CSV table of C-alpha atoms in Angstrom, one decimal:
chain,number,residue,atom,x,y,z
A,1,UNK,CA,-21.2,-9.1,2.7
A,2,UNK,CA,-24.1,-7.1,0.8
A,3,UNK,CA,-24.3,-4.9,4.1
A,4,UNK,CA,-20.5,-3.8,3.6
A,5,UNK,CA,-21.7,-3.2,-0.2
A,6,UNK,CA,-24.6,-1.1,0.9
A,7,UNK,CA,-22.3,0.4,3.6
A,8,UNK,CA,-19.7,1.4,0.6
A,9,UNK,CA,-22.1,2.8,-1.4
A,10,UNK,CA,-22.6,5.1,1.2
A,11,UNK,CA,-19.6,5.7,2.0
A,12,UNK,CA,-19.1,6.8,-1.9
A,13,UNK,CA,-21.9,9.0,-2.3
A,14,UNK,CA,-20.4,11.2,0.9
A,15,UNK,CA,-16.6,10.8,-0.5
A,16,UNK,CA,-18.5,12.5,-4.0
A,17,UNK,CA,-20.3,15.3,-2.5
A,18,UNK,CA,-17.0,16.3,0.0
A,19,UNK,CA,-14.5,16.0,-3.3
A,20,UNK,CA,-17.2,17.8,-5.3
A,21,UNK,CA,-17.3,20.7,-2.6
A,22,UNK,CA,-13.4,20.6,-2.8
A,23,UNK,CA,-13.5,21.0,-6.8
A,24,UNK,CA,-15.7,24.2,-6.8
A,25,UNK,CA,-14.3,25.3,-3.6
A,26,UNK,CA,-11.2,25.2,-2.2
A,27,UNK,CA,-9.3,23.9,-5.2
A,28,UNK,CA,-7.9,27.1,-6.1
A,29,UNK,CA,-7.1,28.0,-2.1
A,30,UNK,CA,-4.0,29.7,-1.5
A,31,UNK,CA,-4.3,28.1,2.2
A,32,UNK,CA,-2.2,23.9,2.1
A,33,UNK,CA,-2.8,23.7,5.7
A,34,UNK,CA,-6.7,24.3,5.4
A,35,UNK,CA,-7.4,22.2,2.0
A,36,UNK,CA,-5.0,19.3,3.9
A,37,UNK,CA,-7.3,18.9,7.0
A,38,UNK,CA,-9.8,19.3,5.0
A,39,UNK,CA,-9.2,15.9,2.2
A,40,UNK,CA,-8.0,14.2,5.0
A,41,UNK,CA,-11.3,15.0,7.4
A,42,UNK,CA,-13.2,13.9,3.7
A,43,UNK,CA,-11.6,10.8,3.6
A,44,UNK,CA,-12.3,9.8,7.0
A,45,UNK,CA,-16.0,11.4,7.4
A,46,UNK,CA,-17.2,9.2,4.7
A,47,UNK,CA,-16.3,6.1,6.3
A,48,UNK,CA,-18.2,7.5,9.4
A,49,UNK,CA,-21.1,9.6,8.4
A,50,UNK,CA,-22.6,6.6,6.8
A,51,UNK,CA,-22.3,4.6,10.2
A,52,UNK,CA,-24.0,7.5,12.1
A,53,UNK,CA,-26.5,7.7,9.2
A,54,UNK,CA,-27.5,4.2,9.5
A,55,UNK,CA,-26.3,1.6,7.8
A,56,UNK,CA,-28.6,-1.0,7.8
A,57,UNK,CA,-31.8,1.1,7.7
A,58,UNK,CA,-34.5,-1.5,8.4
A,59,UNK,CA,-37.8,-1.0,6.7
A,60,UNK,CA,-40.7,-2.8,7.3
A,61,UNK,CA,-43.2,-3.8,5.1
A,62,UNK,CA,-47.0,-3.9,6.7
A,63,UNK,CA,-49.3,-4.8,3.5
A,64,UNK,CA,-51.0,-8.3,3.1
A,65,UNK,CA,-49.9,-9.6,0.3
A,66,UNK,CA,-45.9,-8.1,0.3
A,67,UNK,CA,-43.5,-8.5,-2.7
A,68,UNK,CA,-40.7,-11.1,-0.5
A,69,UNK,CA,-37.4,-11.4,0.5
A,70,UNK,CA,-35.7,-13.9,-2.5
A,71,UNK,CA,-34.0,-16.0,-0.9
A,72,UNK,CA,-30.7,-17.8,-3.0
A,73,UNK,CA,-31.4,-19.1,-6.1
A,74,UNK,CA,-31.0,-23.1,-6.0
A,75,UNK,CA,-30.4,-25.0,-9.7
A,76,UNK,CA,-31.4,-28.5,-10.4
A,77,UNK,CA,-30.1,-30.1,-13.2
A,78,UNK,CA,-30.8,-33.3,-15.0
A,79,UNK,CA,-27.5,-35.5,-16.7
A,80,UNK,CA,-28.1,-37.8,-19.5
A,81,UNK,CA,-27.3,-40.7,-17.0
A,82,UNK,CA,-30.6,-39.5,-15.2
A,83,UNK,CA,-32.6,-42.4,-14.1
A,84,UNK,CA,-36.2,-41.9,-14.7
A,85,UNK,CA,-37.4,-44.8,-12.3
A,86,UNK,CA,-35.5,-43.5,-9.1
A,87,UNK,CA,-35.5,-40.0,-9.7
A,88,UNK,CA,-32.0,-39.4,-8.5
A,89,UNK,CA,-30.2,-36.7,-9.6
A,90,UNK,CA,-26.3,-36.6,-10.6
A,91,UNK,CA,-25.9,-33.4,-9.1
A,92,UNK,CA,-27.3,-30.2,-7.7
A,93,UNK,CA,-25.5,-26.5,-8.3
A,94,UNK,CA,-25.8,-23.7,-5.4
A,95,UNK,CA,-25.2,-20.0,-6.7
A,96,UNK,CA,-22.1,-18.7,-5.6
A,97,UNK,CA,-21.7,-14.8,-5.3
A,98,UNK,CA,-18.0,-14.2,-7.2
A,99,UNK,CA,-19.1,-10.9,-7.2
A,100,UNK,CA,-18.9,-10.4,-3.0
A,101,UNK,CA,-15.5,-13.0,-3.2
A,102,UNK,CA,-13.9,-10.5,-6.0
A,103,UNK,CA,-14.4,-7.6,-4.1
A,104,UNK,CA,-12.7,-9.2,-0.9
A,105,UNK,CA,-10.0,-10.5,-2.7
A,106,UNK,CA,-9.5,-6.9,-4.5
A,107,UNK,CA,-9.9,-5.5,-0.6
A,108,UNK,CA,-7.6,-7.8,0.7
A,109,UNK,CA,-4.5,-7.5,-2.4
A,110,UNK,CA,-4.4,-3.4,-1.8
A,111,UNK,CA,-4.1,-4.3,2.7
A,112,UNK,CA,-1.1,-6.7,1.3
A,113,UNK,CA,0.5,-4.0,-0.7
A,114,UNK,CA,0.9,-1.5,1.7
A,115,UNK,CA,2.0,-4.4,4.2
A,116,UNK,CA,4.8,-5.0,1.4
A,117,UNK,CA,5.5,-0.9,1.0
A,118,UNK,CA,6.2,-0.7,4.9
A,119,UNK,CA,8.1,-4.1,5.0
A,120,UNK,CA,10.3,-2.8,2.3
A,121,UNK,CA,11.1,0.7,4.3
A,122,UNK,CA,11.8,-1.1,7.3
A,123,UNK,CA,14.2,-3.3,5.5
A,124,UNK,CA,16.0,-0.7,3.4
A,125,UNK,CA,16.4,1.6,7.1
A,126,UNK,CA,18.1,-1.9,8.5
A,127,UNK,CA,20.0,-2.2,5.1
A,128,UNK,CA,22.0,1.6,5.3
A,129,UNK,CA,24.6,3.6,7.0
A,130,UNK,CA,22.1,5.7,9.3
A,131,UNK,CA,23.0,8.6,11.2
A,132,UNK,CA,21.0,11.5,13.6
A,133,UNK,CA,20.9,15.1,12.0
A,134,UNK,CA,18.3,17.8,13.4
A,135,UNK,CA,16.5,15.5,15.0
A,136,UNK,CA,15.8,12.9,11.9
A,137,UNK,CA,17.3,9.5,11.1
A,138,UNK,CA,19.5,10.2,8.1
A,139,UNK,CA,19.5,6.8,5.7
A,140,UNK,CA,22.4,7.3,3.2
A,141,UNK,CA,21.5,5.0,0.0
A,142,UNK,CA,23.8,3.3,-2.4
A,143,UNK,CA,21.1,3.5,-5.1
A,144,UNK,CA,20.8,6.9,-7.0
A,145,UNK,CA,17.3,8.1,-6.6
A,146,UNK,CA,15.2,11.1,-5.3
A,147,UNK,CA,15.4,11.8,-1.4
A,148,UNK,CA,12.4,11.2,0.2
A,149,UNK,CA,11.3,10.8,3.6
A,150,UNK,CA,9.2,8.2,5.9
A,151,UNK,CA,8.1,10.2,9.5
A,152,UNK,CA,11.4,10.5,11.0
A,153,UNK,CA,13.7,9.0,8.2
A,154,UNK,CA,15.2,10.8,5.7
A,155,UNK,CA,16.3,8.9,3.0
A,156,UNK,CA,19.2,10.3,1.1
A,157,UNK,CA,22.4,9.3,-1.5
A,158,UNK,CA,26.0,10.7,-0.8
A,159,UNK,CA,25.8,12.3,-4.2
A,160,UNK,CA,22.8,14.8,-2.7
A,161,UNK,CA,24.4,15.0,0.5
A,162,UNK,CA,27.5,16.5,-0.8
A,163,UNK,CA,25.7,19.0,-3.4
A,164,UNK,CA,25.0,22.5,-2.5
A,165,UNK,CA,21.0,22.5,-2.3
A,166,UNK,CA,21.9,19.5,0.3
A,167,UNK,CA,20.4,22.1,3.3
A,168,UNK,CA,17.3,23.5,1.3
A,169,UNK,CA,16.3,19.7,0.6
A,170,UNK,CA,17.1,18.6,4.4
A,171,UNK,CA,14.7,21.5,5.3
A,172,UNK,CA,12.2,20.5,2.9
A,173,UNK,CA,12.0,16.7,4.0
A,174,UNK,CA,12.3,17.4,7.7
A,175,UNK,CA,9.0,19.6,7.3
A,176,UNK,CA,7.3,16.5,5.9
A,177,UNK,CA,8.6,15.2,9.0
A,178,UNK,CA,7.4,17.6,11.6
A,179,UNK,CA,4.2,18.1,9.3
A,180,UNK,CA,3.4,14.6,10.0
A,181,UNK,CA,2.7,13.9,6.4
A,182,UNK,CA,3.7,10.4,6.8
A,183,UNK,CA,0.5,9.6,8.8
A,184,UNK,CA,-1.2,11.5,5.7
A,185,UNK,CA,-0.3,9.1,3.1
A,186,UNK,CA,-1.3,6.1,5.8
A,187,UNK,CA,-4.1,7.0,6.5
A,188,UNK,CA,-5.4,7.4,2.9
A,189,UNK,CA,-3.6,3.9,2.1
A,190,UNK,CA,-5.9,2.6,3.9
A,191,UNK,CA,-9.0,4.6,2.8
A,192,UNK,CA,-7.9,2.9,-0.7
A,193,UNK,CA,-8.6,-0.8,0.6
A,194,UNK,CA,-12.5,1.0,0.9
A,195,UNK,CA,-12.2,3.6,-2.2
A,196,UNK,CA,-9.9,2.2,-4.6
A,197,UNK,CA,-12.8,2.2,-7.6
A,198,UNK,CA,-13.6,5.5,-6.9
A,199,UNK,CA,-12.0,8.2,-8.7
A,200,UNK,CA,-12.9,10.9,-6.4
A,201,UNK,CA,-10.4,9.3,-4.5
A,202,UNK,CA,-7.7,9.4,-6.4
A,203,UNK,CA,-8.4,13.2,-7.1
A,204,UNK,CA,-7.9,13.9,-3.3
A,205,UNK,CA,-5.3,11.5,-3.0
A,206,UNK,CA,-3.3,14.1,-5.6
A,207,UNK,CA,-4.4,16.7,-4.2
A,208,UNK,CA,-3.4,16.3,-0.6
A,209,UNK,CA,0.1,15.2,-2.1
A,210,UNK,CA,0.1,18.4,-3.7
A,211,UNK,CA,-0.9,20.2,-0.3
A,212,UNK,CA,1.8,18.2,1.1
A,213,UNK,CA,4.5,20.0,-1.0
A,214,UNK,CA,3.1,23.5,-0.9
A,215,UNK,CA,3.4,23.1,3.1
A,216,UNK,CA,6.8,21.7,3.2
A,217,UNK,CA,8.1,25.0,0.8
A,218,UNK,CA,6.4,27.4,2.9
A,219,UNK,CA,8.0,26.0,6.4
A,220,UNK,CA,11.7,25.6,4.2
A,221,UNK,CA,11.3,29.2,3.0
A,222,UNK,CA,11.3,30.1,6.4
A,223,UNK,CA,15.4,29.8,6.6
A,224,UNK,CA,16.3,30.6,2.7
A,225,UNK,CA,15.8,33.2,0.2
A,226,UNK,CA,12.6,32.5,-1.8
A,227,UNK,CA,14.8,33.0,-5.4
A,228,UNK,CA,17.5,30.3,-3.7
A,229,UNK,CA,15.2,27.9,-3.2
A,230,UNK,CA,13.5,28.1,-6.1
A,231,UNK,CA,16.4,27.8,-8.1
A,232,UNK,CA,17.4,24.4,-5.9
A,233,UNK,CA,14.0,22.9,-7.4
A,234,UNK,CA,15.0,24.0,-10.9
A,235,UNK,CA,18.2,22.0,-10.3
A,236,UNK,CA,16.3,19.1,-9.1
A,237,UNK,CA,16.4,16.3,-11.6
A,238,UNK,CA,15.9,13.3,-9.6
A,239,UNK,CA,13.8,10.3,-10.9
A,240,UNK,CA,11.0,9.2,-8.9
A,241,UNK,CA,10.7,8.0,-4.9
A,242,UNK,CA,11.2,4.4,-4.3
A,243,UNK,CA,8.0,3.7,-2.5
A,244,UNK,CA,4.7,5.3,-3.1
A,245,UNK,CA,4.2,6.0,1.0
A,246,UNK,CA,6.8,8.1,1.2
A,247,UNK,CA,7.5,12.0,0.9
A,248,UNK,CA,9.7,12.0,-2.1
A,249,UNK,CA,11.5,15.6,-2.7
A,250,UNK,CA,8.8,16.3,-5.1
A,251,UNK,CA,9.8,18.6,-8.8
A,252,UNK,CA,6.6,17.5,-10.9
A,253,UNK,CA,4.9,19.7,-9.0
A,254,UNK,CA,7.2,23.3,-9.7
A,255,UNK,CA,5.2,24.9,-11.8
A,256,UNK,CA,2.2,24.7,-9.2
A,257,UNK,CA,4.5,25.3,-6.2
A,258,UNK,CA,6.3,28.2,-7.8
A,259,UNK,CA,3.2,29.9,-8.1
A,260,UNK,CA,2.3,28.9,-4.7
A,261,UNK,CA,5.5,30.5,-3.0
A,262,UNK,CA,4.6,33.6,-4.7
A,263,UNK,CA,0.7,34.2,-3.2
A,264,UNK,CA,1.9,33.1,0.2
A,265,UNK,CA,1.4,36.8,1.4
A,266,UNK,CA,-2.1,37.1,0.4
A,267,UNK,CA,-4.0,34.7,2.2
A,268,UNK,CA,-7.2,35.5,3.3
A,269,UNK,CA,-8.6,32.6,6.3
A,270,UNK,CA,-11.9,33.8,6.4
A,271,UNK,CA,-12.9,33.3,3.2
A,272,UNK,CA,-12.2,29.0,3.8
A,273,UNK,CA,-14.5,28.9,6.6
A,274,UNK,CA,-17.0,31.0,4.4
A,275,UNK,CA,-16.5,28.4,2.2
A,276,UNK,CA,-16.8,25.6,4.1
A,277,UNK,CA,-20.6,27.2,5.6
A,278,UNK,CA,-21.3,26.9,1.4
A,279,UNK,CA,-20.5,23.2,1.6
A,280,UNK,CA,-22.9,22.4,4.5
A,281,UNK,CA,-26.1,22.3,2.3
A,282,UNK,CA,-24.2,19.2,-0.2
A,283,UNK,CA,-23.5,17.3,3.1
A,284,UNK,CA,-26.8,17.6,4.6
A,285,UNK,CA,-28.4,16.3,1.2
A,286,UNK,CA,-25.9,13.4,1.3
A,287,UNK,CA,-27.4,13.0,4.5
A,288,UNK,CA,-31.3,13.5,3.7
A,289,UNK,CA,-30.9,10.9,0.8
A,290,UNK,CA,-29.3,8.2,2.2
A,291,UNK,CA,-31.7,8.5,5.5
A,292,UNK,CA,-34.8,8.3,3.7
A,293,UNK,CA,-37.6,6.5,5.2
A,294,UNK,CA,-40.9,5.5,4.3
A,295,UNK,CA,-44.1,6.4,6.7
A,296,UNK,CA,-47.1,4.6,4.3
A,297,UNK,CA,-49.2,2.1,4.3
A,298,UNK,CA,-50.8,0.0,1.5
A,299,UNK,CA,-52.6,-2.8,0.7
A,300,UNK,CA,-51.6,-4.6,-2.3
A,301,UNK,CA,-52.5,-8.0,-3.7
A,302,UNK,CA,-50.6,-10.8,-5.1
A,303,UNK,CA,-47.5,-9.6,-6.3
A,304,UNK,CA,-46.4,-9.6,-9.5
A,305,UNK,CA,-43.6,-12.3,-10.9
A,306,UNK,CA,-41.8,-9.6,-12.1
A,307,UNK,CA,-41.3,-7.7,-8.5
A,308,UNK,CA,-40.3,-11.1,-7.1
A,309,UNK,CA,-36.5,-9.8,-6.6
A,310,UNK,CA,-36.9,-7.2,-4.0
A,311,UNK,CA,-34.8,-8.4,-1.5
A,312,UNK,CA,-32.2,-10.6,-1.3
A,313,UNK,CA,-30.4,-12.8,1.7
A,314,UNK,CA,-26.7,-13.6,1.5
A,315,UNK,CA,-25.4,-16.6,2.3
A,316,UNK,CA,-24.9,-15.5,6.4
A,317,UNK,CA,-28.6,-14.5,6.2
A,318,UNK,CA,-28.2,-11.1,6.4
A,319,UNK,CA,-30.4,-8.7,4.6
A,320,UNK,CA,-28.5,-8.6,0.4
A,321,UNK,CA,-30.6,-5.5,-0.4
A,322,UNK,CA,-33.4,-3.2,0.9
A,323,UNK,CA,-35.2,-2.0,-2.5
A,324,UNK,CA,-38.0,-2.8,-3.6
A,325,UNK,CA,-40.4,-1.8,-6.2
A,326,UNK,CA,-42.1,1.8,-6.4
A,327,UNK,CA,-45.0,0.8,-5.7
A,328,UNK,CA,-44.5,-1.4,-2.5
A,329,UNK,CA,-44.2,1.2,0.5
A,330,UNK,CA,-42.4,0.6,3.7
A,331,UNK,CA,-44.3,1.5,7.1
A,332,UNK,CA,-42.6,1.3,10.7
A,333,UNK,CA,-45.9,0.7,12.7
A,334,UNK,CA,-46.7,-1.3,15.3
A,335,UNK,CA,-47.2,-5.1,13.9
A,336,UNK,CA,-50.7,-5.9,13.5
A,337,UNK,CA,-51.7,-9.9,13.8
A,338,UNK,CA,-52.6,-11.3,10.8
A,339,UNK,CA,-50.4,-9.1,9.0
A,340,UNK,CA,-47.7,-10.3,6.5
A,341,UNK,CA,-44.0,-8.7,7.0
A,342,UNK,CA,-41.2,-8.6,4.6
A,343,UNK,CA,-38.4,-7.1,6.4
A,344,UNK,CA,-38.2,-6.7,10.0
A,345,UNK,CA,-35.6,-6.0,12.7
A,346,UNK,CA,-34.8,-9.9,13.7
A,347,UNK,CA,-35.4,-11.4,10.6
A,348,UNK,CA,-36.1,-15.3,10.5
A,349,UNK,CA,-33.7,-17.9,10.2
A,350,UNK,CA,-33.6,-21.8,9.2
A,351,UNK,CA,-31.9,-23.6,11.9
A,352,UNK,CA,-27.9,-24.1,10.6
A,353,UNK,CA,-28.3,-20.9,8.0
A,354,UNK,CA,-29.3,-20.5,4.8
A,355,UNK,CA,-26.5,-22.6,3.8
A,356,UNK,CA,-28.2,-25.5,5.3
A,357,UNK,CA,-31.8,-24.5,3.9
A,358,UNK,CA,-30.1,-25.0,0.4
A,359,UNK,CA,-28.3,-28.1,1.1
A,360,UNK,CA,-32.0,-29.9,2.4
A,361,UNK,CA,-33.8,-28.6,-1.1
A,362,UNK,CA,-30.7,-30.2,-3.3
A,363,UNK,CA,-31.1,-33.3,-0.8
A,364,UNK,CA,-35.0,-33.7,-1.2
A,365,UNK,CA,-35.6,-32.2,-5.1
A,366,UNK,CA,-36.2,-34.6,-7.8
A,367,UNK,CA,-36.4,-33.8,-11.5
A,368,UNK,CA,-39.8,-34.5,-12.6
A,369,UNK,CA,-39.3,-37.5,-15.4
A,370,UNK,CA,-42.1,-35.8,-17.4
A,371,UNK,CA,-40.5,-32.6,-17.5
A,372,UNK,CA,-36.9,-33.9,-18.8
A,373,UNK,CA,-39.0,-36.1,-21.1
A,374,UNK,CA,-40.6,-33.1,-22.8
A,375,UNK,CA,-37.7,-30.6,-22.2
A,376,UNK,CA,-39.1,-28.8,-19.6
A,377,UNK,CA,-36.7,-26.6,-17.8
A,378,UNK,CA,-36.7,-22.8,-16.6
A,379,UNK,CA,-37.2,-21.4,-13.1
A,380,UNK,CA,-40.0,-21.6,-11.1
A,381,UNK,CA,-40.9,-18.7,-8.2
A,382,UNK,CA,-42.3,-20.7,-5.0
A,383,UNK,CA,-43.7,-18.7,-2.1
A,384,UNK,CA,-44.1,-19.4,1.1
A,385,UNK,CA,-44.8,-17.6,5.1
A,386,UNK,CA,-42.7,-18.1,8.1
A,387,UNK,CA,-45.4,-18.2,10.8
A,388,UNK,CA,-44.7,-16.9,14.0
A,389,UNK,CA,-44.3,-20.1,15.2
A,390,UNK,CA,-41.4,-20.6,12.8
A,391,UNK,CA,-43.6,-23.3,10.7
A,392,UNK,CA,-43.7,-22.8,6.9
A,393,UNK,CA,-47.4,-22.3,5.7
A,394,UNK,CA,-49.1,-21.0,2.1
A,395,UNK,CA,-46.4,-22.6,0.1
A,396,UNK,CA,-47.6,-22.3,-3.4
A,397,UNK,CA,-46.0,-21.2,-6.5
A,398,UNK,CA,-45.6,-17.7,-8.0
A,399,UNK,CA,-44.3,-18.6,-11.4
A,400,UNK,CA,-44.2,-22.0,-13.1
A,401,UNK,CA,-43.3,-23.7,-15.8
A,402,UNK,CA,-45.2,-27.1,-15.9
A,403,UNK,CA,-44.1,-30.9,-16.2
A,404,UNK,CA,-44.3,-31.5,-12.2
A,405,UNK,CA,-41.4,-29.1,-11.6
A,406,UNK,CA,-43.9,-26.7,-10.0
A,407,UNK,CA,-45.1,-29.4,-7.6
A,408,UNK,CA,-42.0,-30.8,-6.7
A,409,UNK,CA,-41.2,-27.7,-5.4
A,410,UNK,CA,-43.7,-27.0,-3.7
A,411,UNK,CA,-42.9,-30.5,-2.1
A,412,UNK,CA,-40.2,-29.7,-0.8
A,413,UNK,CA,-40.0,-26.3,0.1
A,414,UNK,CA,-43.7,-27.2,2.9
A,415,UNK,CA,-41.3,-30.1,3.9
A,416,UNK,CA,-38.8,-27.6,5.4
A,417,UNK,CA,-38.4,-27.8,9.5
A,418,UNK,CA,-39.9,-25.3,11.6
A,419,UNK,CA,-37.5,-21.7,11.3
A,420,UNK,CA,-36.5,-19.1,14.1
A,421,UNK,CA,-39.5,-16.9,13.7
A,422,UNK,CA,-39.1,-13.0,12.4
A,423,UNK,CA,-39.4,-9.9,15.4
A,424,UNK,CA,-40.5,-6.4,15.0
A,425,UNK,CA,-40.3,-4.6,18.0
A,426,UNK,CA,-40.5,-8.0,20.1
A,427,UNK,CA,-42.9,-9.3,19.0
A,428,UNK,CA,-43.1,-12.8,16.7
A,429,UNK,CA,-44.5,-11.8,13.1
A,430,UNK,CA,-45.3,-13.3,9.9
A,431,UNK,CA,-43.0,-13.0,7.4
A,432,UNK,CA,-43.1,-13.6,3.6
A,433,UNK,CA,-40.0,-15.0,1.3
A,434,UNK,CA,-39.5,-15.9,-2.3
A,435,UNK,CA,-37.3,-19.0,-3.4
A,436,UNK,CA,-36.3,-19.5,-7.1
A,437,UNK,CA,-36.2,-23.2,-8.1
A,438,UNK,CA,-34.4,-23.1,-11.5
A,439,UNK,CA,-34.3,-26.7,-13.3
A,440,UNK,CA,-31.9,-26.9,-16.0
A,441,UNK,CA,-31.1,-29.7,-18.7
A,442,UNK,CA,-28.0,-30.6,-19.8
């Protein structure tokens, strides 16, 4: 899950610098067509750049004594119906990530949405009277709101279709339909199941809706008198479209569009693709940033307690995070034996997952009757190498906090089966992980 976090933030920082460009830019461009391909390429190069970019840039740590990957942090706890002779406990709490589950839920409720948006068009075109006119489906409503169209659907009351602007508007929707705008608003429908925190993305969102109007005016002014068809809009009064997807005949927007129909003469193409040369440098720093990599070595003692969360391991084993501290440097060098890795291209696994890992320390831990006695609790920071045999060696704690908790888990944690053993490059490599053991009282 963390890679897809990793993967958004990515995504976020490209979607900032293109909508940034678009501010200073192209905002004020008399050209719809250019600053339309242009949001909508935005949209959909920040889902890919980062995927070109890399990812899941893997670093590799080459230094003797590395700062680990922390591994999920397991809690023991104590009841009051503990029994001090057997050692057993009542029960034994895994950390859950509700962060990772919120996110997919919050993912998953915008996908249903616009399910429910196209459902309900489908079911309102089965619904009503349709008819063919120049080439679009006409869908005569019973309810009295704005016309608005959905590709090839125009959606439409008998009270509009009987008013004089009737033709102006039929223009106007049916260039939303050749225009393809439709696809437009899908396609950044979807970009919201990725984006919807991001208000860049609403920004663009408005703005290609806005782009989306100034085109459809400019095809519809091709068969009517520019003063006509403005004074159609100013008669305009309808209330809102019924669903967000669609083109609705648009009259928020006259103030901008007015202006619009009155600088479509003095458009200057050149200039965009000047502009868009400008932009380059902001993309290409997006790049640079998020491709950073790390060519030092350094040797570095024990670590410190306090850079014991570098890295962290979901619970599918992937790789939660790649930082680490300042002063720990990545190299990508050729493994040297006897060296100590943190992260590596194939990292290692215990057999079943980390899920299982877990599950055998809650199985195997015992609360150390001296430490409930005197009150003892807190979290202790154990670590330990996977050889490149897969056995677990140089268990030994990092952090303690006394009563026998410290030695219980290092009990434990030595008693774990052999893992798959780390790669870098193909080869089978030592590599170092951090486990917090947090014992709490009731």
């Amino acid at each position: 899950m963390e890679l897809f976090i990793a993967y958004f933030i990515r995504a976020s920082i490209y979607l900032f610098v293109f909508g940034l460009g678009y501010a200073l830019l192209l905002r004020r461009n008399i050209f719809p067509s250019f600053n339309r391909f242009y949001i909508l390429g935005s949209g959909i190069a920040s889902l890919v750049l980062p995927l070109i970019s890399g990812v899941s840039f893997t670093f590799v740590h080459s230094i003797s004594k590395p700062g680990a990957v922390t591994l999920p942090e397991i809690i023991v706890t104590a009841s009051e119906g503990y029994n001090q002779t057997t050692g057993k406990l009542s029960h034994i709490l895994i950390e859950i990530d509700f962060l990772n589950i919120a996110l997919l839920l919050i993912n998953i409720s915008f996908l249903l949405v616009l399910s429910v948006q196209l459902i309900q068009i489908f079911l309102i075109i089965m619904g009503n009277q349709r008819c063919e006119i120049e080439g679009m489906t006409l869908v005569k409503l019973k309810k009295e709101i704005a016309p608005f169209s959905f590709f090839r659907w125009l959606f439409i009351t008998d009270k509009v279709e009987k008013t004089v602007g009737f033709e102006k508007v039929l223009k106007h929707e049916k260039a939303h339909c050749t225009r393809l705008h439709s696809l437009d608003v899908i396609v950044f429908e979807i970009l919201r199941i990725v984006f919807w925190f991001h208000p860049v993305f609403y920004y663009l969102r408005s703005e290609l809706k806005t782009m989306h109007e100034f085109e459809a005016d400019a095809l519809a002014l091709k068969h009517f008198n520019k003063s006509d068809y403005q004074k159609t809009l100013l008669e305009m009064t309808f209330s809102g479209g019924l669903i967000p997807i669609t083109n609705p005949f648009n009259v928020s927007l006259i103030k901008k569009r007015m202006l619009m129909m009155n600088h479509q003469k003095r458009q200057k193409p050149a200039r965009n693709w000047f502009k868009l040369l400008i932009l380059l440098p902001f993309v290409w720093v997006a790049i640079l940033v998020q491709s950073c990599n790390f060519d030092k070595k350094e040797t570095q003692t024990e670590p410190r307690p306090e850079d014991i969360m570098s890295t962290k391991v979901d619970s599918t084993g992937k790789i939660k995070s790649e930082m680490v501290n300042p002063e720990k440097e990545f190299a990508d060098a050729e493994p040297i034996e006897g060296d100590i890795f943190t992260v590596v291209q194939d990292m290692p696994e215990y057999p079943g997952g980390p899920g299982k890992m877990m599950e055998f320390i809650a199985k195997n831990i015992i609360y150390p009757p001296a430490a409930r006695e005197k009150g003892i609790q807190g979290r202790v920071f154990i670590n330990f190498i996977v050889e490149t045999d897969g056995s677990v060696s140089n268990v030994k704690v990092l952090r303690g906090i006394g009563g026998g908790c410290d030695e219980e888990a290092v009990r434990v944690v030595s008693m774990m089966s052999n893992w798959k053993p780390g790669q870098q490059r193909g080869q089978n490599v030592r590599v170092s992980f951090n486990i917090p053991i947090k014992f709490l009282l009731n």
